Structure formats: C-alpha cells, structure tokens
Coordinates of C-alpha atoms and ligand atoms in Angstrom, one line a residue:
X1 CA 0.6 77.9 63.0
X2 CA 3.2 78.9 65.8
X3 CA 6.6 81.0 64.6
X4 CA 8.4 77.8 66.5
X5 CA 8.0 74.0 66.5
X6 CA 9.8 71.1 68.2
X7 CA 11.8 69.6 65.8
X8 CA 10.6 66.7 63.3
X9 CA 9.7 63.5 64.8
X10 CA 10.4 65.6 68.7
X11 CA 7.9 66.3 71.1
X12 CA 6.9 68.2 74.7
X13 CA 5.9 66.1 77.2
X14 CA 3.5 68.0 78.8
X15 CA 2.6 67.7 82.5
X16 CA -1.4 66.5 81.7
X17 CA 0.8 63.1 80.2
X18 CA 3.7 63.1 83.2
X19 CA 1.7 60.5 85.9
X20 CA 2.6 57.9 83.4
X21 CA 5.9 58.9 83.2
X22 CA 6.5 59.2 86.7
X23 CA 4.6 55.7 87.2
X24 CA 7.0 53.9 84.9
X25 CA 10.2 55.3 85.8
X26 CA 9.2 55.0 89.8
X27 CA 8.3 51.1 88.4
X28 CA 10.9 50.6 86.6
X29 CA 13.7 52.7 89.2
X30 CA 12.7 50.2 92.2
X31 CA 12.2 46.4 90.3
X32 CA 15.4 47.7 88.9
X33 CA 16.5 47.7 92.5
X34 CA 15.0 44.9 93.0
X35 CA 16.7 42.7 90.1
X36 CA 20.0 44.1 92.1
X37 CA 21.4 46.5 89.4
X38 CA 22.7 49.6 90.3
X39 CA 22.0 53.2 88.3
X40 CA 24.4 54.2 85.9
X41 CA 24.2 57.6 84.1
X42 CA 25.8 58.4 81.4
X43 CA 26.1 61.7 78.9
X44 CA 24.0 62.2 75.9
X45 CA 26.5 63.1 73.8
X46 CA 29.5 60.4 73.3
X47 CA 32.0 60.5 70.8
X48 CA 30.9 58.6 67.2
X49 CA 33.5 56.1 66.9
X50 CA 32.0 53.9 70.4
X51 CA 28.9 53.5 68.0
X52 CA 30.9 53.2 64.7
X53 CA 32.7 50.2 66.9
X54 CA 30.1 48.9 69.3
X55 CA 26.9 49.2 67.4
X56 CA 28.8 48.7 64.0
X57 CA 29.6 50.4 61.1
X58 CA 26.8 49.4 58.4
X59 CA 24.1 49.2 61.0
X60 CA 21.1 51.3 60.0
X61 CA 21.5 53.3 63.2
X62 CA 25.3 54.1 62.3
X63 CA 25.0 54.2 58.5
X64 CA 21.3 56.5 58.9
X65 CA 20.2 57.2 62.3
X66 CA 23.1 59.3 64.8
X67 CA 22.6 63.0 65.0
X68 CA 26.4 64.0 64.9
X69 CA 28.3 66.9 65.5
X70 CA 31.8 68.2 65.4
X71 CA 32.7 70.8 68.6
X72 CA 34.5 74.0 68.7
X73 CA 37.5 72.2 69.5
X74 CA 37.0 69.8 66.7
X75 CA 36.0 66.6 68.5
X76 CA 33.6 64.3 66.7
X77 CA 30.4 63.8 68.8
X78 CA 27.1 62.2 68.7
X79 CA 23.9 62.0 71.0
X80 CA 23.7 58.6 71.8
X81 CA 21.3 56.5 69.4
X82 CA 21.2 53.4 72.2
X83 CA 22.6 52.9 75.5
X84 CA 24.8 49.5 75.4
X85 CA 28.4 50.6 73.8
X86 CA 27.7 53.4 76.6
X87 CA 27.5 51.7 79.7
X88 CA 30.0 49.3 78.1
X89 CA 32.6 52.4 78.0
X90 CA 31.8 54.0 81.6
X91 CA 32.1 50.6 83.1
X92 CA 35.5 50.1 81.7
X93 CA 36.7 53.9 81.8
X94 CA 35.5 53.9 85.8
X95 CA 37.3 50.6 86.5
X96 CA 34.0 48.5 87.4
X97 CA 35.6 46.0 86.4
X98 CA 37.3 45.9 89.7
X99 CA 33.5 45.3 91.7
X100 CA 32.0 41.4 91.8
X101 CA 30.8 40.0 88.8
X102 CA 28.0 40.0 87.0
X103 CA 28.2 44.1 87.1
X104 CA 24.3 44.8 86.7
X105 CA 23.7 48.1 85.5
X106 CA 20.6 50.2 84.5
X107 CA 20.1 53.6 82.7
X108 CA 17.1 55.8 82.2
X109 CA 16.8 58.8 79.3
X110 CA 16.3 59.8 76.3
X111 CA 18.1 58.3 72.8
X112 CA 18.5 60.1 69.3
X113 CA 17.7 58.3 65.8
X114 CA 17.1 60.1 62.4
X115 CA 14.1 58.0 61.5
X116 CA 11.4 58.2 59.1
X117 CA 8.4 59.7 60.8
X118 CA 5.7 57.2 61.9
X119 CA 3.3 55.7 64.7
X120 CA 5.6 55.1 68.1
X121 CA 8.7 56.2 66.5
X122 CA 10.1 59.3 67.6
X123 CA 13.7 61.2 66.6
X124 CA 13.6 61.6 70.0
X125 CA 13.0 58.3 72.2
X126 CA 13.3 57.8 75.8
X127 CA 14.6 54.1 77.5
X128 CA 14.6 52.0 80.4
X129 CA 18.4 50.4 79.5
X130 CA 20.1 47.0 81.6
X131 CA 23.1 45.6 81.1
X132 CA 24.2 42.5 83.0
X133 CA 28.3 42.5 82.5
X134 CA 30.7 39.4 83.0
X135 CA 28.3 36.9 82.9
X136 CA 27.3 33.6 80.1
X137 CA 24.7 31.8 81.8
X138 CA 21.7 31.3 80.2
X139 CA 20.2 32.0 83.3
X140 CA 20.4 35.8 83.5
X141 CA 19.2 36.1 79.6
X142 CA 15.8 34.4 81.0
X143 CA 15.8 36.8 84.1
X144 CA 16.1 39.9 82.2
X145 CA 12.9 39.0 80.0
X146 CA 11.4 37.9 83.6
X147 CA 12.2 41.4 84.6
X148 CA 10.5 43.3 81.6
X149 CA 7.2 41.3 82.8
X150 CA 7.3 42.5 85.7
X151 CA 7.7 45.9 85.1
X152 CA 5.0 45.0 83.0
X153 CA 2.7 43.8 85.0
X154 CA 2.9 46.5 87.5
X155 CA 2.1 48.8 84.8
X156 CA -1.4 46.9 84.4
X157 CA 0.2 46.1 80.8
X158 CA -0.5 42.0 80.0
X159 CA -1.2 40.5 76.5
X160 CA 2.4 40.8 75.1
X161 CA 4.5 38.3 74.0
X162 CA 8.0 37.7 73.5
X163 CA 9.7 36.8 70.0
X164 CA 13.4 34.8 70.8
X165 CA 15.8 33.8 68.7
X166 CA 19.9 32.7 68.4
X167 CA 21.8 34.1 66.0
X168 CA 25.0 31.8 66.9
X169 CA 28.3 32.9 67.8
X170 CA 31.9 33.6 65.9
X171 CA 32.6 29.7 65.5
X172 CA 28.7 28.8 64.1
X173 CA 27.7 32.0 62.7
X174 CA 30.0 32.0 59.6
X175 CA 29.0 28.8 58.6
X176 CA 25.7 30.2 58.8
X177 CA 26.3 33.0 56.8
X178 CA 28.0 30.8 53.9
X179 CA 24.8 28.9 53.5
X180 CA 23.0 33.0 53.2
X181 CA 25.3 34.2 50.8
X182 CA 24.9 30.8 48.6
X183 CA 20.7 31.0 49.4
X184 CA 20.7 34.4 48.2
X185 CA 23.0 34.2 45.3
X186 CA 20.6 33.1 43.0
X187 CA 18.0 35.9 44.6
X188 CA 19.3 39.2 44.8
X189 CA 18.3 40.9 41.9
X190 CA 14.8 40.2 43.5
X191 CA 15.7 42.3 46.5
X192 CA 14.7 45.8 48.0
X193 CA 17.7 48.4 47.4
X194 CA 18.5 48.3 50.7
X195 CA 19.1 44.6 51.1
X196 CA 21.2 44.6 47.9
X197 CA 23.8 46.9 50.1
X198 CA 22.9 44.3 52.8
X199 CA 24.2 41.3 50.9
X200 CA 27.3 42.6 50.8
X201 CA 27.9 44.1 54.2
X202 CA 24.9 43.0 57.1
X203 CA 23.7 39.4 55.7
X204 CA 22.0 38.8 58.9
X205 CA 19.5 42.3 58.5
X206 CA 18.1 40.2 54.7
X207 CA 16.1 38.3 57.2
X208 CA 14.3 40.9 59.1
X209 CA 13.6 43.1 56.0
X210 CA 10.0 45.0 56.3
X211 CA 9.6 45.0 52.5
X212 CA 6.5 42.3 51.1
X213 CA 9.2 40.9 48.0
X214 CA 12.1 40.6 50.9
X215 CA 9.7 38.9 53.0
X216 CA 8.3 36.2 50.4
X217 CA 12.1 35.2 49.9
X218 CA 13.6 34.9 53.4
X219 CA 10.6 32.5 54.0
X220 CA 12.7 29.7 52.1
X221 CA 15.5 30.5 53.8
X222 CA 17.9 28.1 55.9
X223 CA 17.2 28.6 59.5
X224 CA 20.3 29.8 61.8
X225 CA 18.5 27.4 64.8
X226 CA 19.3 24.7 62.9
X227 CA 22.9 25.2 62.4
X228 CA 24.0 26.2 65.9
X229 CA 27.2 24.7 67.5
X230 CA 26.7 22.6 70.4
X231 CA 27.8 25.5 72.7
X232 CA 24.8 28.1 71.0
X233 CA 22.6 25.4 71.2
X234 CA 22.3 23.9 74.3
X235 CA 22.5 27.4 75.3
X236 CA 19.4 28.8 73.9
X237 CA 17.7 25.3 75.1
X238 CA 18.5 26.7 78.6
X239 CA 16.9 30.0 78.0
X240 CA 13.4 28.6 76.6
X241 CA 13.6 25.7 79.6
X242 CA 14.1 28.8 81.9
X243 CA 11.2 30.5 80.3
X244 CA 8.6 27.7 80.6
X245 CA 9.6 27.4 84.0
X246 CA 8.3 31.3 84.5
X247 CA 5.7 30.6 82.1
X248 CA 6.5 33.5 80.2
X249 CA 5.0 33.6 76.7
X250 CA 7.5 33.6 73.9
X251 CA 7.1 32.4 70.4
X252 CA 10.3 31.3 68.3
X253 CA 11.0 33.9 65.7
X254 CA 13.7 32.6 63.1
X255 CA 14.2 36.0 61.5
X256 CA 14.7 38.1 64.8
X257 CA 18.4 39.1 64.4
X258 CA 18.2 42.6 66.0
X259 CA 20.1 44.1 63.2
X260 CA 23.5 45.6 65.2
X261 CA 26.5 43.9 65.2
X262 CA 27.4 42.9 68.4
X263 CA 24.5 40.3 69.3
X264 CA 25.8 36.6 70.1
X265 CA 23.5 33.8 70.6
X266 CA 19.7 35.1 72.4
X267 CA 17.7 38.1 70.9
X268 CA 14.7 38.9 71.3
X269 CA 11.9 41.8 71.5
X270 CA 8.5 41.9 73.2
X271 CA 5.4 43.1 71.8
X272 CA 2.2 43.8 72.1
X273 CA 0.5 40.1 71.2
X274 CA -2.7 41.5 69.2
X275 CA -3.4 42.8 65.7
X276 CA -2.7 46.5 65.8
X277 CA 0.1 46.2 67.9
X278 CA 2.4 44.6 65.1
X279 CA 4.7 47.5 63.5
X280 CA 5.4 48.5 67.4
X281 CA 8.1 46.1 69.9
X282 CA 8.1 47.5 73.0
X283 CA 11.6 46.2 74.2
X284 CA 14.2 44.4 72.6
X285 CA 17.9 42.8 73.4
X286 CA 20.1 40.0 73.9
X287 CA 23.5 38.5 74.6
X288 CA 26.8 40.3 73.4
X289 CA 29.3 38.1 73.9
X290 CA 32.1 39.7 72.3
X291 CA 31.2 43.7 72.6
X292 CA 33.5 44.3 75.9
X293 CA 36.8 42.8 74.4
X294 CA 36.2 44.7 71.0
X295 CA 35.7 48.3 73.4
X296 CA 38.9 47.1 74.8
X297 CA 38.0 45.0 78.1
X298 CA 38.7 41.8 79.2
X299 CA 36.9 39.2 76.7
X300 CA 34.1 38.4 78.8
X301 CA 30.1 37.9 78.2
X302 CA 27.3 40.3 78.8
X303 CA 23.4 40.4 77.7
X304 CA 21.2 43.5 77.7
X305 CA 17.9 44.8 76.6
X306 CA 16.2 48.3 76.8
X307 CA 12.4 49.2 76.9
X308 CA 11.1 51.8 74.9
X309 CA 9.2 54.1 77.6
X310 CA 7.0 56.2 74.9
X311 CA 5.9 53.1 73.8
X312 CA 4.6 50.9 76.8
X313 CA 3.4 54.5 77.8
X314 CA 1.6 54.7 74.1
X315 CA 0.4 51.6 74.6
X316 CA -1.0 52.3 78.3
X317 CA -3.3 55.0 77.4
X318 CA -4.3 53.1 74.0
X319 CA -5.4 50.4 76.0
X320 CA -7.1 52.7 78.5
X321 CA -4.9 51.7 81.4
X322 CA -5.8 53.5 84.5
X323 CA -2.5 55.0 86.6
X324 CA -2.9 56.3 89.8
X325 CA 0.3 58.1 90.9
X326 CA -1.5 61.4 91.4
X327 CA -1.7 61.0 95.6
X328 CA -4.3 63.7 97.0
X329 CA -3.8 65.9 99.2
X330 CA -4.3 65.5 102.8
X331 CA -5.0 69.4 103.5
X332 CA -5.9 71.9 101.5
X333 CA -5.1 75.9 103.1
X334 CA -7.9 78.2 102.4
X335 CA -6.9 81.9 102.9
X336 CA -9.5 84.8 103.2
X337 CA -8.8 88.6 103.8
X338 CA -5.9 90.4 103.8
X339 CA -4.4 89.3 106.9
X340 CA -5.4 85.6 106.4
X341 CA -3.8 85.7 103.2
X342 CA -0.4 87.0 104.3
X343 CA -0.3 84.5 107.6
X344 CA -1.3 81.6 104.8
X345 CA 2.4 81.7 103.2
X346 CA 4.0 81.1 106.3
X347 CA 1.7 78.4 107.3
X348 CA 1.6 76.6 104.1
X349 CA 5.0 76.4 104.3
X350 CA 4.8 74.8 107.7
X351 CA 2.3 72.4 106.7
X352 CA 4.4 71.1 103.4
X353 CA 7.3 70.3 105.7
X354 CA 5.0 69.0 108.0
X355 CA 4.7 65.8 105.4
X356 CA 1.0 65.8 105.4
X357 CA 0.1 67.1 101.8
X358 CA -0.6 70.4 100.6
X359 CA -2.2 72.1 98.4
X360 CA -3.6 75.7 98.1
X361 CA -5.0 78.4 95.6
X362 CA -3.6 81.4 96.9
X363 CA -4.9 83.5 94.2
X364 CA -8.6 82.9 94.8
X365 CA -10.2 85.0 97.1
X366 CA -13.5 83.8 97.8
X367 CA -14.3 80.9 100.4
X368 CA -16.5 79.5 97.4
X369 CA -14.0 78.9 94.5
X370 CA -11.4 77.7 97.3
X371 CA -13.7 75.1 98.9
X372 CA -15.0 73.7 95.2
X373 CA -11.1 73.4 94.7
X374 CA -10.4 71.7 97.8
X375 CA -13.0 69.2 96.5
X376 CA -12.2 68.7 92.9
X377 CA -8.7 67.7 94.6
X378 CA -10.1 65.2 96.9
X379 CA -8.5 66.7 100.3
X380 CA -9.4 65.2 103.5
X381 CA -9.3 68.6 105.4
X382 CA -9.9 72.0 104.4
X383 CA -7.9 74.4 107.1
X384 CA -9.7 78.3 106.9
X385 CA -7.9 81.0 107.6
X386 CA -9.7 83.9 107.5
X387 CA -8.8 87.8 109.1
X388 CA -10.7 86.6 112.4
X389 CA -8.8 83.5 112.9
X390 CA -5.2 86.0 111.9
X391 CA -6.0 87.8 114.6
X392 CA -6.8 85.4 117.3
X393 CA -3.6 82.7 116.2
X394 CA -6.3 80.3 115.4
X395 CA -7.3 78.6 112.1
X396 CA -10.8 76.4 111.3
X397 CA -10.5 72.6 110.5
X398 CA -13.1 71.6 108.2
X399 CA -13.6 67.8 107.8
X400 CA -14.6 67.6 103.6
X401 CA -17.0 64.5 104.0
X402 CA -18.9 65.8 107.2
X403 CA -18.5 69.4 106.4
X404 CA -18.3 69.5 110.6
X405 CA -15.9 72.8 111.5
X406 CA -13.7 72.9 114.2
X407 CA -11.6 76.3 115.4
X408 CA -8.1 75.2 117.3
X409 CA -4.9 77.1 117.9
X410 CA -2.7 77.8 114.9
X411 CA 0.4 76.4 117.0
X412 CA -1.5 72.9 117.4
X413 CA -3.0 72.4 114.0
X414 CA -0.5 70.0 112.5
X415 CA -0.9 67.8 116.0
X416 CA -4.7 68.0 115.3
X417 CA -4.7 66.7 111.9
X418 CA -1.9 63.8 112.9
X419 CA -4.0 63.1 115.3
X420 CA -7.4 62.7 113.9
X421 CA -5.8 61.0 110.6
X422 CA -4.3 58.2 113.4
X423 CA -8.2 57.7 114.7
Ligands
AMP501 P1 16.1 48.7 69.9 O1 17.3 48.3 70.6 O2 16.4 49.6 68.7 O3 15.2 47.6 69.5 O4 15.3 49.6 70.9 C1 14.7 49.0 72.0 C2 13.3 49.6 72.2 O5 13.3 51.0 72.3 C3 12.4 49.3 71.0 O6 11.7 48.0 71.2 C4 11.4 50.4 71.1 O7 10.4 50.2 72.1 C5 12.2 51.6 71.6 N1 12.6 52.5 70.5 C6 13.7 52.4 69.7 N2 13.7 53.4 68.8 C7 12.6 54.1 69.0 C8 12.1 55.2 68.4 N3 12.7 55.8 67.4 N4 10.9 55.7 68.8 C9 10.2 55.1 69.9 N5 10.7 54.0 70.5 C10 11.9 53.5 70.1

C-alpha cells in the first residue's frame, strides 16, 4: 500500500484512459458550437449561499453533499456541487443579460459531492453543463435532449433512453403537494428515515426514494401529470410532440422529480436502456422557471441539463466502444550516432512546426529498436539520420510499407514528404 492515496471516492485519470476524454470533450466542445452556445467558465469554488439559494436548502446535495470551507479572510466557500446556480450568477454578475435572448451557455469540469461510495459515482465528478437562459418554449427543452443524442451518437453510444416528466409550476404544484401531504398522511410511519425528514421539508424527493418500502408506497400515489394547469400541460404535450417528431426514445416516468428545488415543469434524465445500466443516469435536467428572479434577475425562464462525462465514458469502455482520437504519426525521426543524434533536435523541431506529425525516440540508439517503434506507431515515413547523412546535410526517407530508401537534402525534406503525401 502507498504512504499517499487520492482521496475517497477521487481518482487520477491517467493518460492510457485520456483518448476518451479528449473524444468527448472535442464531441461535445464542437456540437456545442453547433447547437450555438457559447463557453462559459466559471471557478470551482463559489460562495455556499448561491447553492443554499439556487439548489435549495434541504436538497441532499446542500443538506449532505458540498465540500465547504471557510478562507483566511473568513469568507464561506464551496467547490461547486453542479453547475446551474453558477452560470446563473456569472451571466447576471457580467451583464449578459444585455446580449440577445435565449443566452445559450455551456461549461465543462469537474463537480464536488460527499457521496456514499459506489459504481459511477465519484466525490469527484466531471460535466458537460448547458444552460439555455431567457427562454419558455417548449421547443428548446426538446432540443437540448436532441442535443445529448447527438453527442451520443458520435460517441458510438445508442441504446439509451430518456425518462420525462412535469413536475408543474408555483400555481399547480401546491395543489399538487396538498393531495402528497394528505396521501402520505396516513403512510409515514411506513417510511425510510430519510423520507420522514422529507415529509416535512422536500415532498416532491418521497417519490423518487431508492428504498424497496418507499417504493411500494409511492406506487399508489396521485400522479402530478394529472393535475397540471393548463399552462404546464399543454406545455409538456409540446415537448413529447417535439420528441416524436425526432424520434427520440423517451418513456414517461411519473416519479422523476430531480430532487433540487428550482425545477418547473420538464425533467428528465437519460440512461442506459438495458438491465445493468439501471442505478447509473447519464444526464439529467429540465426547466427552471423561477431560478433567475430568486438569484436576483429579471423573472424570466431557462432550462438546462448536464451530462456526466465519467459515466458515458464508463459506459464506452463497458460497452467495448472503439475511439479513435489517437492520429498517427506521419514521420517518425530516427537518430544514429553522435552527430546524428545532436542534428535530430533541431530537425525534429522543424518537422513538428512543419504540421506533418512527429514522433521520435531520442533515447534509443540502435536503428533496430527505433524502426520497430516507428512501426508499432503506424508512421508513414521513417526519416534516418545517421553520422554519414550529419555530415553530408542529407537525411534518408524510408517509405514503412515498401521499406524503399531514398537519401535527399536535409533543407528539402519537409517539401519531399508534402510532396509524396499529395501523390
Ligand atoms: P444531476 O444533475 O445530479 O442528475 O447530475 C447530472 C449527471 O451528472 C448525472 O446524470 C450523472 O451522469 C452525473 N453525476 C452526478 N453526480 C455524479 C457523481 N457523484 N459521480 C459520477 N457522475 C455524477
């Protein structure tokens, strides 16, 4: 056992596992582009009342989750444990307010939660985040989920499925929860611990409880779908409408309520659709309609979701995905002798600005070990430079599928190999 380990539920990425990392930000950097939102960073560490107000007060992540901390100078801090009451903040603080509405805005990095250790679930977490600011129709909810499928499929990732619901808004939803607290009345001595604290502050979070006895009772209970106001309702119609229209799969899940405070009307998450994928969503969101007034903006409308990158990155090598971001190298510069090794520096460093692809092994020595490298690498051209060719200003260009050898002038190598990559 090491003196030193990560911390608990943390982990090194190490650079065998960093081609799928690289593949699904470089995915996910240019559909963003594509979608039209703009990249938004924001710290890690923000102060705790945004989340105490923005996620909510008695939401697990607030109550349980936030790694805090209190700095020399005796602010209150916390590294962020989700991105929205972020983006929500710099959007106001930097006045984008000001630019065209909607404001589309995406974020990539890592998020803190104290959770209980298990499979996909990290302390440390890393998300794709987009916000779409200023903007009710139903339209962009349906987009957004469009969007995740995309990034999807250009992962090679299909078989998932998304689970949508409407939780209602301020005029339906306390209706709603009247008919809860009367439904449960009868039923909470039958409850896990947790969701007898729930009862009295997070109603909502009885319906999505894990635990089997929780589970058996929420199955009687009055549906929120059914009790929408007009507004909600015809609403969420739009979004499933929208949805068949893309033919993207989505079952109706009357106990997805997301759990945070600030959702309005559409949730949802997206998961793997098969067996062993069940404990694990890959992505989750929906509308929050009233966050941006209650962080002190304008009262306006804004929808969201993030996608959990360690996840859809678990998922890709479960599922034996194969990612090819790795490009090979074009050239690779063998050096031999003294002389040959000292010129090689120079030239190598020619050849990298050159844009062609590089690669090298400067510390082997013999032409043997350097060629069976240039070959496990997959370069098109070996280039030899060996004490002869140092002295005469001339270097070898040795084709790797023919083997054929050709000696031209150091000055007109990089025209060569343009030239015979054109043919
Ligand atoms: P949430 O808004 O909490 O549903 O988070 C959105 C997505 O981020 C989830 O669907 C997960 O894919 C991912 N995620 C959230 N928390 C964790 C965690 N602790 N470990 C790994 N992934 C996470």
């Amino acid at each position: 056992m090491p003196k030193f380990q990560a911390p608990k539920g943390m982990r090194d990425i190490l650079p065998e596992d960093q081609v799928y990392w690289e593949k699904i930000k470089q995915v996910v950097k240019n559909l963003a582009k594509d979608y039209g939102f703009g990249f938004l960073e924001t710290p890690i560490l923000e102060e705790v009342d945004l989340f105490i107000k923005g996620t909510g007060q008695y939401t697990d992540i607030v109550e349980k989750e936030m790694y805090s901390l209190r700095t020399k100078g005796g602010d209150q801090l916390t590294l962020r444990p989700e991105f929205t009451p972020a983006v929500i903040r710099a959007y106001l603080e930097n006045g984008l307010s000001r630019l065209p509405h909607p404001v589309k805005l995406f974020s990539l990095g890592p998020i803190f939660r104290y959770e209980r250790k298990q499979k996909g679930r990290y302390r440390q977490s890393y998300q794709a985040n987009f916000e779409v600011i200023g903007e009710k129709d139903p339209i962009l909810d349906a987009q957004l989920i469009q969007l995740f499928f995309s990034i999807s499929k250009d992962l090679g990732l299909k078989n998932l499925i998304t689970q949508i619901n409407s939780i209602g808004c301020s005029r339906c939803r306390p209706n709603y929860r009247r008919m809860l607290v009367s439904f449960y009345r009868s039923k909470k001595k039958h409850l896990c611990s947790d969701c007898q604290k729930r009862a009295q502050r997070n109603l909502l979070r009885l319906l999505d409880c894990k635990e089997l006895k929780c589970i058996k009772i929420a199955e009687n209970v009055p549906q929120i779908i059914d009790h929408l106001c007009d507004d909600c309702h015809s609403h969420f119609r739009s979004v499933l409408e929208y949805l068949d229209e893309m033919e993207i799969p989505y079952i109706l899940n009357p106990h997805l309520v997301r759990g945070l405070d600030y959702y309005t009307k559409t949730v949802f998450e997206i998961w793997p659709d098969d067996e062993e994928g069940r404990q694990i969503a890959l992505a989750g969101g929906g509308r929050y309609d009233g966050l941006i007034k209650l962080l002190g903006g304008k009262d306006m409308s804004g929808v969201g979701f993030a996608i959990g990158l360690d996840r859809m990155i678990n998922l890709i090598q479960e599922r034996s995905i194969k990612i090819n971001t790795r490009t090979k190298p074009i050239i690779f510069l063998i050096q031999l002798g003294e002389l040959g090794k000292k010129k090689s520096l120079k030239l190598f460093e020619e050849l990298r600005r050159s844009g062609l692809g590089v690669a090298s092994s400067f510390s082997r020595n013999t032409m043997q070990a350097q060629l069976k490298r240039a070959d496990k690498m997959g370069a098109r051209f070996a280039l030899i430079l060996g004490q002869k060719e140092a002295l005469d200003e001339t270097i070898i260009i040795r084709d790797m599928n023919s083997s054929s050898q050709e000696t031209v002038p150091l000055s007109k190598v990089i025209a060569k190999i343009k030239k015979r990559l054109k043919k």
